[in-house]
Structure formats: structure tokens, C-alpha cells
Amino acid sequence: MKTVRLTIDKKVVEVQAGKTILDAARIAGIHIPTLCHHPDLCVAGNCRVCVVEQVGVRTLQASCAVPVADGMEIITNSAKVQQARRHILELLLSEHRSDCVNCYKNNHCELQDLAAKYIFTPVTLIPLPALQHYTIDSSSPSIIKDDSKCIRCQRCVRTCTQLQHVTALTVSHKGHEQKISTFMDKLLNDVVCTNCGQCVNRCPTGALTERNYIQEVWDALLDPNTHVVVQTAPAVRVALGEELGFDVGERVTGKMVSALKTLGFDSVLDTDFTADLTIMEEGTELLTRLKAVLTEKADAGTLLPMTTSCSPGWIKFIEHKFPDYLTNVSSCKSPQQMFGALAKTYYARKRKLNPAKIVSVSIMPCTAKKYEADRPEMRSSGFKDVDYVLTTRELARMIKMAGIDFMSLPDQEHDSLMGESSGAAVIFGATGGVMEAALRTAYELVTGREVPFANLDIKPVRGMEGVREANITIEGCLPEWSFLEGVELKLAVAHGLTNAWEVMQAVKQGKAEFHFIEVMACPGGCLGGGGQPIPTNSEIRLKRAQAIYEEDAGKHIRKSHENPEVLALYKDFLEAPMSHKSHELLHTYYIERHCN
Amino acid sequence: MEKTVLEEIIYRQGAQRDRLLPILQDVVEQQNFLTEGDMLHIANLLQMSAAEVYGTASFYSFLPLNRKGKYMIRLCKSIIAKMKGSDQVLAAITDQLGIKPGETTADGVFSLELVNDIGWSDREPAMLINDKVFTDLDPVKVTHILTNYLKQASTQAFVTNLSTN
Amino acid sequence: MTNTSTVRKTDLIFGRSLDTLTLLRNAMQRDKDGLIQELIDSGLRGRGGAGFPTGLKWKFAKGAPGNEKYIICNADEGEPGTFKDRVILEKAADKVFAGMGLCGWLTGATKGFIYLRNEYIWMRNHILAQMNDMNEAFRQMKLDFSIGLKMGSGAYVCGEETALIESMESKRGEPRNKPPFPAIAGYEDKPTVVNNVETWVYALLISYIGADVFAAYGTEQSTGSKLFSVSGDTPKPGVYELEMGMKLSDFVAEFGDGDTKAVQVGGASGFCVPRRKFDQVIIGFEGIPTGGSMMLFNSHRSMYHVLHNFLEFFMEESCGQCTPCRVGCQQLLLGIEAVKSKTKPAQYLDTLMEFTETMRLASKCGLGQSVGNAFNSIVNEFYEEMIY
């Protein structure tokens, strides 16, 4: 690899050719402020906060956009740079409604951070007239878009387009009218938005935030007449700590449970329980579909490939973009919604509670889960199955509000009845996890033997590659599964909707034949979800994934079909996977949606 | 725009992302503006996001996104135009047609916009009506021009009536 | 190479010379490197306003690897007060196209485009006819080169070459980050030469008259002549081909109405020169360069209105992607209104001028970088008019 030598603030730096000045400065330990730059996204070079002086060049250079060259002399802190940086921040502040103390992102705002660092004299600029007549789009149950906080860095647009292939957001108009829009400036809830919240994760200000249900949950907790149950998604436990003083990648499962109990939840249960249940249902569904295709010569195209259905961002994406493939999506509800349906039926019955008095809350790494809970189909208990969805960030905020000293909390276990889970459920939080969990169960069901991977770790489906493919040949089937003997199962895992789109394009064009596809809408899977702590980048996601696999390895039960509470649930209530009752409570259907 | 007409345009230009602007230009040339339906249909056929079509179209001043009249008047508002009396020309247009910049006459015949320099600083005030240019305007001259257009429009309406009856 | 005391008119572009195809055929008899050297020696710099040496640009493109290269004529003439490209395209489009063909032959490019602003749609048929004739001529002279027409859709910023390229690719006309420059990665990421309408004609003419004859006009840094678009308070608005390097006082003597108070040199993105500085200013790269726009204002005109008009223009025509330009233009306009209405003190003008320095240093493209030219020169020279 060719390297380039340059000096930054008189320090000689040698870096790979093709790196930017910003990259080189970071390698040299020199801090340059940025706003539009994001490590997950392509270069924009439009906020100009990162400008530096290059000796011999007439204008300042945007360090995020200019590649290094031999002999370059860069100054990152000259008087010229300082003034330009301060001016640019002042200009941004003049188009930003700086109502910081009333802002949901107060203290979590990159613009505010930079202002705190670089602005030390009163700003004299005139607030732009547009700030006097703004509207806030709160049409979506997941995301709130407030243009008066927008600084046009376009991170959201790049996220929505590059990472997610959704392009619900675009840049529209020009000059003083330029802004971030949807198609025809429609409401966010009326366009292709999948509610994935990846834009929220990358918005430097309060322009895009999750719609929060903190007050609603407090109200429920403080109401003596309700029984509030909470479920915690697998990926929350490996990221919540980041908001509360822990290093990235530290697992805080036990403290999370303690904190939830302290907050006053009547029962702290686990989405992991229904993740195991999902494997039972979805694994059975896959085998049923395989059987139909292999033995009954059913119409293969509508049954296979089967895709997972746990990611609500993916569901809305396929409803908008590949409506012809809705029959290919597993009919299983997501673990969150399975939990919700059971909380107000099975749990209520077992605990002798009036389901009307149960408030069902979920803690999710996800903003799309808020939308999912609001879908009209999700009322199979006769009530709204999941009442409120909080993101990891909202939970952290409630913990802070309650004055809980999170770090010193003791570790506690989830409550029983829908609190037990296997390692297979935990790994739902990482890309490839549902696939791995399903294989652990389905392979054993079909062959009577464990999957042939050391420690049950199915390494080929793990990792951060955008699309991963794996083939597993089934040999030594039990008699009732003999139709699968010698079949090579073709599997694919995709995370991030752009990768999902590519896999589906390949399927659509007949270029790929898969039996089973796992799709997670967010990069890295749920651990990189839109409701997770900010910031996000590939390094952070990798650490969270490591934590997830550690949690799995430490579980005494590693396979979903060995979860005793799940087995009890079937025995006492559901009878069998894909039973009539299961269909009623745990399965759903999908809706074709317009493509704009 | 009729879907068949739009599809004909797209067929002629090629259904590719990099033909978007020529397609939008052709639509605007025929009906003077773009509708939501047009943009959606174009997005579908070009296999791109509707938001991106909208984002691209809204960048350009000559691709209007709301209903415009049959004749699009674009009066130059450059400093030279102002110095040469474009405000009086504007007043004459407003008097005659009863519309202000950004508006369309009730009968849908004329729309009026003020635009940046159109390249006639030697002969301002100047304006475009669709793809024709008019220079050295004054209130009297512009009134004559618009009267001719009005006649043309009513003759056409008459002919259309005849042929439909 | 001396400054004449009066404005020297030339007639290279519209004058009678050899017929266009003969010019092209003659040029194509020559050694390619020699011809490019001739262009470099002539000192010809881009006539759109930025003034990059044309010969060098062509040399880079010739040296760029690969055989897919593009030649683009920038006919997105949108600078307020400019209309000379309109006249060239009306009267001498064949020379423009022949110049492009010459560049194609020199650089190995086989495809060219003219990007014509939508405001000139009325001449589209004329352009198409001229273009088709020239393409036919290329075919007959076995020159593997053809030109296509791309229409603009109404955006001043598309005059910036990378924004123009984005627009040609059917995107929003937003300037790109540079590097890479178009000579390396332009249209469809291939090496691309973008020149102004006028530059193509001069390049063709220089291949015939020679660098020496061309460089005999003008000054050392501003050789040759160029077309000027003269407008405003003048008895004879129009397009004139004048020697580069003239004194502004001579220009005013020729074109003024006897009461000229200020001249805006180079359009809204250029500089305003007040009467008392007319004889200190040279029109050219050693003084004030211009893409050709020369707007004259007499003592009846309010320079506040002039500046207000320019700032409205920039506020609307900024592409909006970079902060200094998008917000800066709005702040400058709000600022002069606030000073005029006494809601801000006069000193606020000085603050605004500091901001124009940031716009110059930190904007992504030439649009934002040059807004301060008009702002600072008008505010400094007509400070009182801004306040009272």
C-alpha cells in the first residue's frame, strides 16, 4: 500500500494514500471538529466545520473531503481556521432553533457540544425568518421530524439512501429554501419510511428524534390500578450501559433488570423468551414450507425462500418495495408482538390478572417497534398487545430521571413466567443470530443431533459482512424428515436494508436460490438499531456483537427448544407450534403498500 | 399527464436514472408543470425513489411542481431589468391579468413568475412566455403581447369546442 | 503589450476570417503537442470568469488515461449582466462546435455536449441545426467526434463546472468536492474538459492566427481580447469585443452616459468600482477579471438596491448544500435590511464583512466564495448609502 507523508500542525504524519486530511489528523491524535461527517456514510463536505488551512492554497480545505498528498502542510488551528470555524457555527446556530433546555436532545447534541467549545462571545446574527413559522412532523409513531432544528448536514438523507435504500428522505429545493423533505413534503407516516430510525441515530441535533413514550410509561408505573409488565429485547442489555457510564460492549443484563424493578415495573420479563418461542414457530414454519415444496410439489416461489419477520423495519420495507414477496415472509410475529399477545392472555390467566389492567411495555433497541406495536393487526389479545415501546435511550433517561445509581445496582434475574431464555434467543440481537438460533433447533429436530459446529457456534453466519451466504447439507435425518435427506439448505443473512434490497433483487431476478433468508433492517442487526445509544459506528457495533456472543456462551441453555418455560407454554396453553392457538396469537399477515 | 403520453416520453428518452432531467423537461414542455402522479409514475418506471425525483425536480426553477397555466410568463427581475422599468411592466401584467407573481389566472391560461437574469440585460425589460422571448418591454408593449396571447387562447378554445361538439 | 489610452475594439469572433471548417481542417493538419503548446503560449485563459489557462486544461485532458473522455461546452450563462454567449451562439455557434471538435481531436475524446441554459430554449432549434451540420462535417472529415445537446432547467449554480456535470447526469446541480477535478473525473467520472462558449471560439481562432498575434493584444497576464456584455446606464448596451487589460476609466469614457457613478465588473459575483477608482482599475487578471459582465450605474441609482438585488439573487441561487453559502447569503441580506431599518447598528456591516471572508475561505464552490466581492466593494465604497 502506497503511503503519503504530510505535516499536520508541524507533526509529520505518514498515512495510506487515499485517506483524507481528517483521517490523517485523527491518526496523529489531532482533533478536528466535524458535523456532516459520519464514519458509516460517504463524504459530504457540506457543513464546512472541519475546514483547515493548507499552506499554499488560497481557500480553506474541508478536511473530511480532501485526500492527503505528499508534502501537504496542514494547519488545523490558525487564526483563519478559528474564525471560519466560529463563523460557520454561528451561521448554523442562526438557522437552528436553539431552544436547548426544552430540546429532547439537550446534552446529546453535537451542535450544542461544538457551540460549547467554540462560541464564547454572544452571537449577533439574526435568527433566520424560517424559524418563525416551522411545523413539526409528528405523524409517525416512531420518529419526530423537526425542521427548525435541522442544520442540513444530510446525514439522514445519506443514511436513508445509502445504508437503507429507502430514500424516504431527500434534499429538496435550493438556496434558502433547501431542506430535508419527503416526497412532496408528505408526512413521514405517509411515505416509504420504514421507521428504522437509523437517521435518528445519526442526526447530530434534535431534528430527528424518536417519539418518546416516557410520560405514558411513568403514568402507568405510578397508577396503582395497573399491572405493568416489561419485556427487554436482547440487544438492549449490551448497549444500555453506554448511556449510563459503562464502556462500549459491557453487558448490564442484571443491572438492567434491577433498574426496571426499581422503576416500579410489576414484572420484569424477557423478549428473549419469545425469541425462543419464535424459533419454535418459525423453525416449524420453515420445515413445513420445505416439506410442502419438496414432497407436495407446492408452488415453490410463494413459499421459498422464507424470510425472517422479526425486524419491523424489514417488514415495512418489503411491504413497500417487494410486495410480490409478502407470502415469502414468515407469518410469525416478532418476539415483541408474540410477547405482547401472550402477556394479556397466557400471562394474565396464569397470574389471574384482568388483561384490561395490564400495561405492556417493551424496551427495544428499535424505533420501528413503536410503529409495529401500533399496527392494527397487533391486537390479538383483544387489547393493544404492546402498549408502549421505549428505546434503549428512553430507558436510560428514565433511569437517570429516577435518580438510580445504575453502576452500583446489584445484578438480578428476570422474573419467571416468560422470563427464561436460551443463548439462542440472546443472539437474536446480532445479525445472523436468528439464523443461527433457528439452525440450532431445526437441525436437531430433523436429525436428532446437535448442529455440527464446535460449541454450537455457527460461525459461518456470524460477522459483519453485509450479505453472508452459507450452505448446510442435511444428513442422517430422522424417519419423519426423510424428505430432507441430502438436501443442501441454502441460507443468506443480510443486515442493513441496502443489503436486504440486494438479496431480494437477486432473488427476484432469479440470480440466487435460497431456502431461508434472515434480514435485519439495521446495520449489525438489532444491536445497531435505531433506538440504541448514539453514536454508532462499526467498531461500536462489533463490540456490542462480541458482548452478545459472550452472553450466549455463558447461558446454561443454548437452544430454544430446551427453554423450559417455552415447553411449559406449549404444554399448558398453545399445544404445539403452528397450532390453531399459535396462529391466533403468534402469527400475522402483511399488507402491500405504495412505493413512495 | 396521461399515463400513455408520459410513457411515450419515457420510452423515447430511455427509462434510465440518468435520463430523469430530459424526461422532466419533456413533461414540463408539454404541460408546463409536474404533478405528483407524473413524478410517481416516472419514479416507478425509472426504478428510483419518488422522493429523489421530487428532490431533483425541486432544485430547478424551470420545473414547476404546482399547477401552471398554458402560458408561463417569466419576467426578469435582475437589477438591470428593474433599472429599465420591469416593475412597471409587472404592474401592467398584473393589471391586465389580475395575477401577482406566483399566481395563475382562474381560467388557467396564464401563470406569472419573476425570475433571475434571463440573458437580455442589453434589452431589458425582458420576459419569456413558454419558449418565446420578448425584449424591450414597456407597459404598452406587454399589454399588446398578452392581448395577442389571449386572442390565441380564445381562438383555440373556440376550435376545441367546435371539434368536441 | 501596452495599455492603450482608449478602448481597443477587436473583431476576432464575429469578424470575417476563414470559414469555420477550413479553420478546423487546418488545425487538424498540425502536430497535436505543438498545437497545445501554441494554446499555452497564447496565454488564453477561460473566458467564463474563473480564468484557468485553457492550454493547460487541454494538456491535462490529453494526458489523462483511457479513451472515454468528454468535451463540454458550458452555455449556462447566468451571471447577471452577461449575455455575450447568447450572441455567440446566435451568430457563431459553428465556431464553438468546431472548437469542441478540435479539442476532441487533440484529447482523443469522441463525445461532446453543449449544456444550454433553459432560459435560452428559444434558440434550441437553431443550436440543434448548427450542431447537426457540424456533426455531419466531423463525419465527413473522418473525425470521430460528435456533439449532443443537454438542456439546463433553471439553476445559476450549474454554471459551476462540477454542478453542471451533476446536472448533466440528471441530478441536483450541486457542486462536487474537489479534488478530483473534472480533468481527472468529470462527467460519468471520466476525464472531462469544460470550457465556456467563448473559450472554444478563441481556441479555434488561435490555432489559425497563432499565439503571437493573439498575445499581442492585452497585457501580460491577460492576453488577447474578450467579449464584454455592456448594460445598465449606457447609451449603447450590447456585446463588444475589446482588448483585455483596458483601464476602467477608458471603458467608462466609451460606454458611460456621462454620469457613471459605479461599474459592477464581473456581474453579481464580481466587484463594484466607484467613480473615483475608475482610473486605477485594469480589467483583467492583474486587476479585476470578468466573465464579461459590465453593468454601469449612474448617480440616480441606489447602491443599496443594487446590493439588495444581488443578495436576493445569491440567496435563491445558492445550491444550499454548504453552510457558509446557504446561511451566509441569507444573513448578508437580513443584515443590510436590519442596518437600513436601524434595527442593527452601522457597525454590523463590518461584522458582515468578516463573515464574507469566511464565505470566501470556506464555501465549497466559487458561488459562495465570491459573494463577498460585490458585498464588500459596495458596502465599503457606498457605506453611507447602506445606512441612510
Tab-separated table of N, CA and C in Angstrom, chain A residues 167-277:
chain	number	residue	atom	x	y	z
A	167	THR	N	-34.767	5.841	0.894
A	167	THR	CA	-34.948	7.176	0.339
A	167	THR	C	-36.336	7.721	0.598
A	168	ALA	N	-36.731	7.625	1.847
A	168	ALA	CA	-37.929	8.366	2.263
A	168	ALA	C	-37.548	9.825	2.395
A	169	LEU	N	-36.294	10.055	2.748
A	169	LEU	CA	-35.805	11.419	2.924
A	169	LEU	C	-34.957	11.805	1.717
A	170	THR	N	-35.065	13.071	1.345
A	170	THR	CA	-34.273	13.578	0.229
A	170	THR	C	-33.958	15.036	0.515
A	171	VAL	N	-33.019	15.573	-0.235
A	171	VAL	CA	-32.802	17.018	-0.158
A	171	VAL	C	-33.685	17.641	-1.222
A	172	SER	N	-34.427	18.668	-0.860
A	172	SER	CA	-35.265	19.308	-1.871
A	172	SER	C	-34.951	20.797	-1.958
A	173	HIS	N	-35.382	21.380	-3.058
A	173	HIS	CA	-35.220	22.814	-3.330
A	173	HIS	C	-33.746	23.242	-3.261
A	174	LYS	N	-33.540	24.535	-3.389
A	174	LYS	CA	-32.169	25.044	-3.316
A	174	LYS	C	-32.147	26.375	-2.583
A	175	GLY	N	-30.920	26.878	-2.397
A	175	GLY	CA	-30.760	28.186	-1.765
A	175	GLY	C	-31.392	28.228	-0.396
A	176	HIS	N	-32.051	29.349	-0.098
A	176	HIS	CA	-32.623	29.495	1.246
A	176	HIS	C	-33.812	28.568	1.463
A	177	GLU	N	-34.325	27.991	0.394
A	177	GLU	CA	-35.467	27.073	0.545
A	177	GLU	C	-35.028	25.625	0.678
A	178	GLN	N	-33.743	25.381	0.542
A	178	GLN	CA	-33.257	24.000	0.594
A	178	GLN	C	-33.599	23.373	1.933
A	179	LYS	N	-34.030	22.122	1.900
A	179	LYS	CA	-34.340	21.457	3.159
A	179	LYS	C	-34.386	19.947	2.969
A	180	ILE	N	-34.569	19.254	4.065
A	180	ILE	CA	-34.695	17.809	4.017
A	180	ILE	C	-36.188	17.498	3.946
A	181	SER	N	-36.584	16.814	2.880
A	181	SER	CA	-38.006	16.595	2.624
A	181	SER	C	-38.294	15.134	2.380
A	182	THR	N	-39.563	14.848	2.392
A	182	THR	CA	-40.054	13.576	1.874
A	182	THR	C	-40.628	13.863	0.487
A	183	PHE	N	-41.154	12.854	-0.181
A	183	PHE	CA	-41.795	13.069	-1.478
A	183	PHE	C	-42.957	14.053	-1.302
A	184	MET	N	-42.909	15.150	-2.024
A	184	MET	CA	-43.936	16.183	-1.990
A	184	MET	C	-44.171	16.728	-0.579
A	185	ASP	N	-43.151	16.612	0.275
A	185	ASP	CA	-43.287	17.099	1.644
A	185	ASP	C	-44.436	16.453	2.399
A	186	LYS	N	-44.703	15.213	2.062
A	186	LYS	CA	-45.757	14.493	2.776
A	186	LYS	C	-45.283	14.171	4.191
A	187	LEU	N	-46.250	13.775	5.013
A	187	LEU	CA	-45.902	13.405	6.376
A	187	LEU	C	-45.084	12.119	6.361
A	188	LEU	N	-44.213	12.011	7.327
A	188	LEU	CA	-43.323	10.857	7.411
A	188	LEU	C	-44.114	9.545	7.470
A	189	ASN	N	-45.254	9.602	8.105
A	189	ASN	CA	-46.047	8.375	8.241
A	189	ASN	C	-46.763	8.001	6.942
A	190	ASP	N	-46.740	8.905	5.968
A	190	ASP	CA	-47.450	8.635	4.716
A	190	ASP	C	-46.495	8.283	3.571
A	191	VAL	N	-45.216	8.134	3.878
A	191	VAL	CA	-44.258	7.800	2.815
A	191	VAL	C	-43.583	6.464	3.114
A	192	VAL	N	-42.586	6.124	2.306
A	192	VAL	CA	-41.963	4.793	2.428
A	192	VAL	C	-41.142	4.574	3.681
A	193	CYS	N	-41.059	5.550	4.550
A	193	CYS	CA	-40.243	5.427	5.765
A	193	CYS	C	-40.517	4.086	6.449
A	194	THR	N	-39.429	3.373	6.797
A	194	THR	CA	-39.592	2.084	7.471
A	194	THR	C	-39.521	2.236	8.982
A	195	ASN	N	-39.360	3.456	9.451
A	195	ASN	CA	-39.247	3.754	10.889
A	195	ASN	C	-38.006	3.147	11.525
A	196	CYS	N	-37.033	2.770	10.706
A	196	CYS	CA	-35.855	2.080	11.239
A	196	CYS	C	-35.072	2.954	12.205
A	197	GLY	N	-35.186	4.284	12.025
A	197	GLY	CA	-34.534	5.181	12.975
A	197	GLY	C	-33.033	5.307	12.805
A	198	GLN	N	-32.507	4.764	11.730
A	198	GLN	CA	-31.069	4.932	11.504
A	198	GLN	C	-30.734	6.411	11.309
A	199	CYS	N	-31.676	7.179	10.767
A	199	CYS	CA	-31.472	8.628	10.634
A	199	CYS	C	-31.404	9.271	12.013
A	200	VAL	N	-32.258	8.794	12.913
A	200	VAL	CA	-32.272	9.322	14.277
A	200	VAL	C	-30.920	9.072	14.945
A	201	ASN	N	-30.378	7.880	14.683
A	201	ASN	CA	-29.082	7.529	15.264
A	201	ASN	C	-27.959	8.421	14.775
A	202	ARG	N	-28.147	9.014	13.611
A	202	ARG	CA	-27.058	9.788	13.024
A	202	ARG	C	-27.317	11.284	12.996
A	203	CYS	N	-28.516	11.715	13.349
A	203	CYS	CA	-28.808	13.157	13.346
A	203	CYS	C	-28.000	13.826	14.449
A	204	PRO	N	-27.212	14.855	14.107
A	204	PRO	CA	-26.370	15.469	15.137
A	204	PRO	C	-27.163	16.366	16.090
A	205	THR	N	-28.369	16.744	15.689
A	205	THR	CA	-29.158	17.676	16.519
A	205	THR	C	-30.495	17.031	16.884
A	206	GLY	N	-31.430	17.853	17.257
A	206	GLY	CA	-32.757	17.356	17.622
A	206	GLY	C	-33.736	17.372	16.468
A	207	ALA	N	-33.238	17.403	15.231
A	207	ALA	CA	-34.138	17.466	14.076
A	207	ALA	C	-34.865	16.150	13.855
A	208	LEU	N	-34.209	15.045	14.139
A	208	LEU	CA	-34.839	13.734	14.014
A	208	LEU	C	-34.652	13.012	15.346
A	209	THR	N	-35.740	12.729	15.991
A	209	THR	CA	-35.663	12.048	17.283
A	209	THR	C	-36.709	10.950	17.316
A	210	GLU	N	-36.542	10.020	18.276
A	210	GLU	CA	-37.598	9.032	18.436
A	210	GLU	C	-38.788	9.718	19.090
A	211	ARG	N	-39.966	9.226	18.785
A	211	ARG	CA	-41.132	9.709	19.506
A	211	ARG	C	-41.087	9.002	20.855
A	212	ASN	N	-41.057	9.775	21.914
A	212	ASN	CA	-40.858	9.113	23.202
A	212	ASN	C	-42.172	8.916	23.941
A	213	TYR	N	-42.211	7.841	24.703
A	213	TYR	CA	-43.414	7.492	25.471
A	213	TYR	C	-43.073	7.449	26.962
A	214	ILE	N	-42.099	8.268	27.340
A	214	ILE	CA	-41.620	8.251	28.723
A	214	ILE	C	-42.742	8.626	29.701
A	215	GLN	N	-43.460	9.682	29.372
A	215	GLN	CA	-44.510	10.126	30.297
A	215	GLN	C	-45.607	9.077	30.425
A	216	GLU	N	-45.984	8.493	29.289
A	216	GLU	CA	-47.037	7.477	29.315
A	216	GLU	C	-46.634	6.318	30.221
A	217	VAL	N	-45.365	5.942	30.136
A	217	VAL	CA	-44.905	4.811	30.950
A	217	VAL	C	-44.844	5.206	32.422
A	218	TRP	N	-44.375	6.406	32.706
A	218	TRP	CA	-44.394	6.872	34.104
A	218	TRP	C	-45.820	6.850	34.642
A	219	ASP	N	-46.740	7.347	33.833
A	219	ASP	CA	-48.140	7.388	34.283
A	219	ASP	C	-48.619	6.000	34.658
A	220	ALA	N	-48.270	5.018	33.805
A	220	ALA	CA	-48.701	3.646	34.071
A	220	ALA	C	-48.033	3.116	35.341
A	221	LEU	N	-46.735	3.416	35.467
A	221	LEU	CA	-46.000	2.909	36.640
A	221	LEU	C	-46.554	3.493	37.935
A	222	LEU	N	-46.991	4.721	37.859
A	222	LEU	CA	-47.434	5.399	39.078
A	222	LEU	C	-48.920	5.196	39.337
A	223	ASP	N	-49.576	4.490	38.440
A	223	ASP	CA	-51.007	4.228	38.623
A	223	ASP	C	-51.165	2.934	39.420
A	224	PRO	N	-51.729	2.990	40.625
A	224	PRO	CA	-51.813	1.789	41.466
A	224	PRO	C	-52.754	0.736	40.895
A	225	ASN	N	-53.595	1.122	39.954
A	225	ASN	CA	-54.568	0.161	39.442
A	225	ASN	C	-54.079	-0.652	38.252
A	226	THR	N	-52.868	-0.420	37.841
A	226	THR	CA	-52.385	-1.172	36.680
A	226	THR	C	-51.325	-2.175	37.112
A	227	HIS	N	-51.184	-3.184	36.261
A	227	HIS	CA	-50.084	-4.127	36.429
A	227	HIS	C	-49.190	-3.928	35.209
A	228	VAL	N	-48.011	-3.422	35.456
A	228	VAL	CA	-47.155	-3.066	34.319
A	228	VAL	C	-46.088	-4.141	34.120
A	229	VAL	N	-46.137	-4.790	32.957
A	229	VAL	CA	-45.105	-5.772	32.637
A	229	VAL	C	-44.160	-5.160	31.618
A	230	VAL	N	-42.932	-5.541	31.746
A	230	VAL	CA	-41.968	-5.027	30.779
A	230	VAL	C	-41.186	-6.189	30.200
A	231	GLN	N	-40.901	-6.106	28.919
A	231	GLN	CA	-40.041	-7.084	28.261
A	231	GLN	C	-38.795	-6.359	27.765
A	232	THR	N	-37.665	-7.046	27.819
A	232	THR	CA	-36.417	-6.404	27.387
A	232	THR	C	-35.835	-7.172	26.208
A	233	ALA	N	-35.590	-6.442	25.118
A	233	ALA	CA	-35.075	-7.078	23.900
A	233	ALA	C	-33.599	-7.468	24.098
A	234	PRO	N	-33.142	-8.488	23.346
A	234	PRO	CA	-31.782	-8.989	23.548
A	234	PRO	C	-30.697	-7.916	23.424
A	235	ALA	N	-30.839	-7.018	22.466
A	235	ALA	CA	-29.730	-6.097	22.191
A	235	ALA	C	-29.634	-4.954	23.193
A	236	VAL	N	-30.676	-4.776	24.005
A	236	VAL	CA	-30.664	-3.646	24.941
A	236	VAL	C	-29.575	-3.842	25.997
A	237	ARG	N	-29.460	-5.090	26.478
A	237	ARG	CA	-28.552	-5.371	27.600
A	237	ARG	C	-27.076	-5.175	27.260
A	238	VAL	N	-26.756	-5.156	25.958
A	238	VAL	CA	-25.342	-4.967	25.598
A	238	VAL	C	-25.042	-3.522	25.193
A	239	ALA	N	-26.029	-2.640	25.324
A	239	ALA	CA	-25.798	-1.250	24.915
A	239	ALA	C	-26.246	-0.231	25.955
A	240	LEU	N	-27.197	-0.626	26.803
A	240	LEU	CA	-27.739	0.320	27.788
A	240	LEU	C	-26.623	0.948	28.625
A	241	GLY	N	-25.625	0.142	28.961
A	241	GLY	CA	-24.523	0.627	29.788
A	241	GLY	C	-23.831	1.854	29.213
A	242	GLU	N	-23.804	1.948	27.865
A	242	GLU	CA	-23.133	3.085	27.223
A	242	GLU	C	-23.745	4.412	27.650
A	243	GLU	N	-25.039	4.400	27.923
A	243	GLU	CA	-25.721	5.643	28.313
A	243	GLU	C	-25.501	5.940	29.793
A	244	LEU	N	-25.012	4.939	30.528
A	244	LEU	CA	-25.016	5.064	31.989
A	244	LEU	C	-23.624	4.869	32.579
A	245	GLY	N	-22.617	5.177	31.808
A	245	GLY	CA	-21.268	5.236	32.356
A	245	GLY	C	-20.403	4.016	32.108
A	246	PHE	N	-20.948	3.006	31.465
A	246	PHE	CA	-20.134	1.823	31.172
A	246	PHE	C	-19.439	1.963	29.824
A	247	ASP	N	-18.386	1.175	29.655
A	247	ASP	CA	-17.702	1.170	28.365
A	247	ASP	C	-18.548	0.447	27.327
A	248	VAL	N	-18.271	0.776	26.069
A	248	VAL	CA	-18.961	0.098	24.975
A	248	VAL	C	-18.676	-1.398	25.072
A	249	GLY	N	-19.720	-2.192	24.903
A	249	GLY	CA	-19.522	-3.644	24.884
A	249	GLY	C	-19.667	-4.297	26.257
A	250	GLU	N	-19.967	-3.528	27.291
A	250	GLU	CA	-20.172	-4.156	28.607
A	250	GLU	C	-21.621	-4.593	28.759
A	251	ARG	N	-21.801	-5.824	29.208
A	251	ARG	CA	-23.154	-6.357	29.406
A	251	ARG	C	-23.696	-5.899	30.750
A	252	VAL	N	-24.930	-5.432	30.754
A	252	VAL	CA	-25.504	-4.939	32.007
A	252	VAL	C	-26.855	-5.595	32.278
A	253	THR	N	-27.008	-6.845	31.856
A	253	THR	CA	-28.305	-7.515	31.963
A	253	THR	C	-28.876	-7.460	33.383
A	254	GLY	N	-28.055	-7.847	34.333
A	254	GLY	CA	-28.544	-7.913	35.711
A	254	GLY	C	-28.890	-6.541	36.266
A	255	LYS	N	-28.084	-5.568	35.965
A	255	LYS	CA	-28.358	-4.207	36.448
A	255	LYS	C	-29.594	-3.632	35.773
A	256	MET	N	-29.762	-3.975	34.508
A	256	MET	CA	-30.951	-3.512	33.793
A	256	MET	C	-32.213	-4.038	34.478
A	257	VAL	N	-32.178	-5.312	34.835
A	257	VAL	CA	-33.345	-5.895	35.493
A	257	VAL	C	-33.587	-5.195	36.830
A	258	SER	N	-32.512	-4.987	37.592
A	258	SER	CA	-32.638	-4.282	38.869
A	258	SER	C	-33.243	-2.903	38.675
A	259	ALA	N	-32.731	-2.198	37.687
A	259	ALA	CA	-33.206	-0.828	37.451
A	259	ALA	C	-34.695	-0.833	37.114
A	260	LEU	N	-35.114	-1.790	36.301
A	260	LEU	CA	-36.531	-1.842	35.908
A	260	LEU	C	-37.404	-2.125	37.127
A	261	LYS	N	-36.907	-2.980	37.992
A	261	LYS	CA	-37.674	-3.260	39.206
A	261	LYS	C	-37.743	-2.020	40.079
A	262	THR	N	-36.621	-1.331	40.171
A	262	THR	CA	-36.606	-0.102	40.969
A	262	THR	C	-37.566	0.941	40.390
A	263	LEU	N	-37.646	0.967	39.078
A	263	LEU	CA	-38.549	1.937	38.447
A	263	LEU	C	-40.008	1.616	38.769
A	264	GLY	N	-40.280	0.387	39.167
A	264	GLY	CA	-41.636	0.060	39.585
A	264	GLY	C	-42.390	-0.871	38.661
A	265	PHE	N	-41.712	-1.480	37.725
A	265	PHE	CA	-42.418	-2.454	36.881
A	265	PHE	C	-42.819	-3.636	37.750
A	266	ASP	N	-44.031	-4.111	37.534
A	266	ASP	CA	-44.539	-5.173	38.381
A	266	ASP	C	-43.898	-6.503	38.038
A	267	SER	N	-43.514	-6.645	36.789
A	267	SER	CA	-42.880	-7.881	36.410
A	267	SER	C	-41.886	-7.574	35.295
A	268	VAL	N	-40.645	-8.014	35.494
A	268	VAL	CA	-39.607	-7.713	34.504
A	268	VAL	C	-39.317	-8.997	33.733
A	269	LEU	N	-39.803	-9.035	32.528
A	269	LEU	CA	-39.742	-10.255	31.733
A	269	LEU	C	-38.844	-10.026	30.520
A	270	ASP	N	-38.752	-11.079	29.710
A	270	ASP	CA	-37.719	-11.014	28.690
A	270	ASP	C	-38.258	-11.296	27.290
A	271	THR	N	-37.949	-10.413	26.373
A	271	THR	CA	-38.278	-10.677	24.976
A	271	THR	C	-37.542	-11.923	24.494
A	272	ASP	N	-36.437	-12.224	25.133
A	272	ASP	CA	-35.695	-13.429	24.777
A	272	ASP	C	-36.569	-14.680	24.899
A	273	PHE	N	-37.488	-14.637	25.841
A	273	PHE	CA	-38.394	-15.778	25.983
A	273	PHE	C	-39.188	-15.994	24.691
A	274	THR	N	-39.732	-14.921	24.166
A	274	THR	CA	-40.493	-15.067	22.927
A	274	THR	C	-39.583	-15.184	21.709
A	275	ALA	N	-38.315	-14.831	21.870
A	275	ALA	CA	-37.373	-15.119	20.786
A	275	ALA	C	-37.233	-16.635	20.663
A	276	ASP	N	-37.124	-17.311	21.798
A	276	ASP	CA	-37.104	-18.772	21.760
A	276	ASP	C	-38.392	-19.321	21.156
A	277	LEU	N	-39.475	-18.689	21.549
A	277	LEU	CA	-40.764	-19.127	21.018
A	277	LEU	C	-40.818	-18.921	19.497
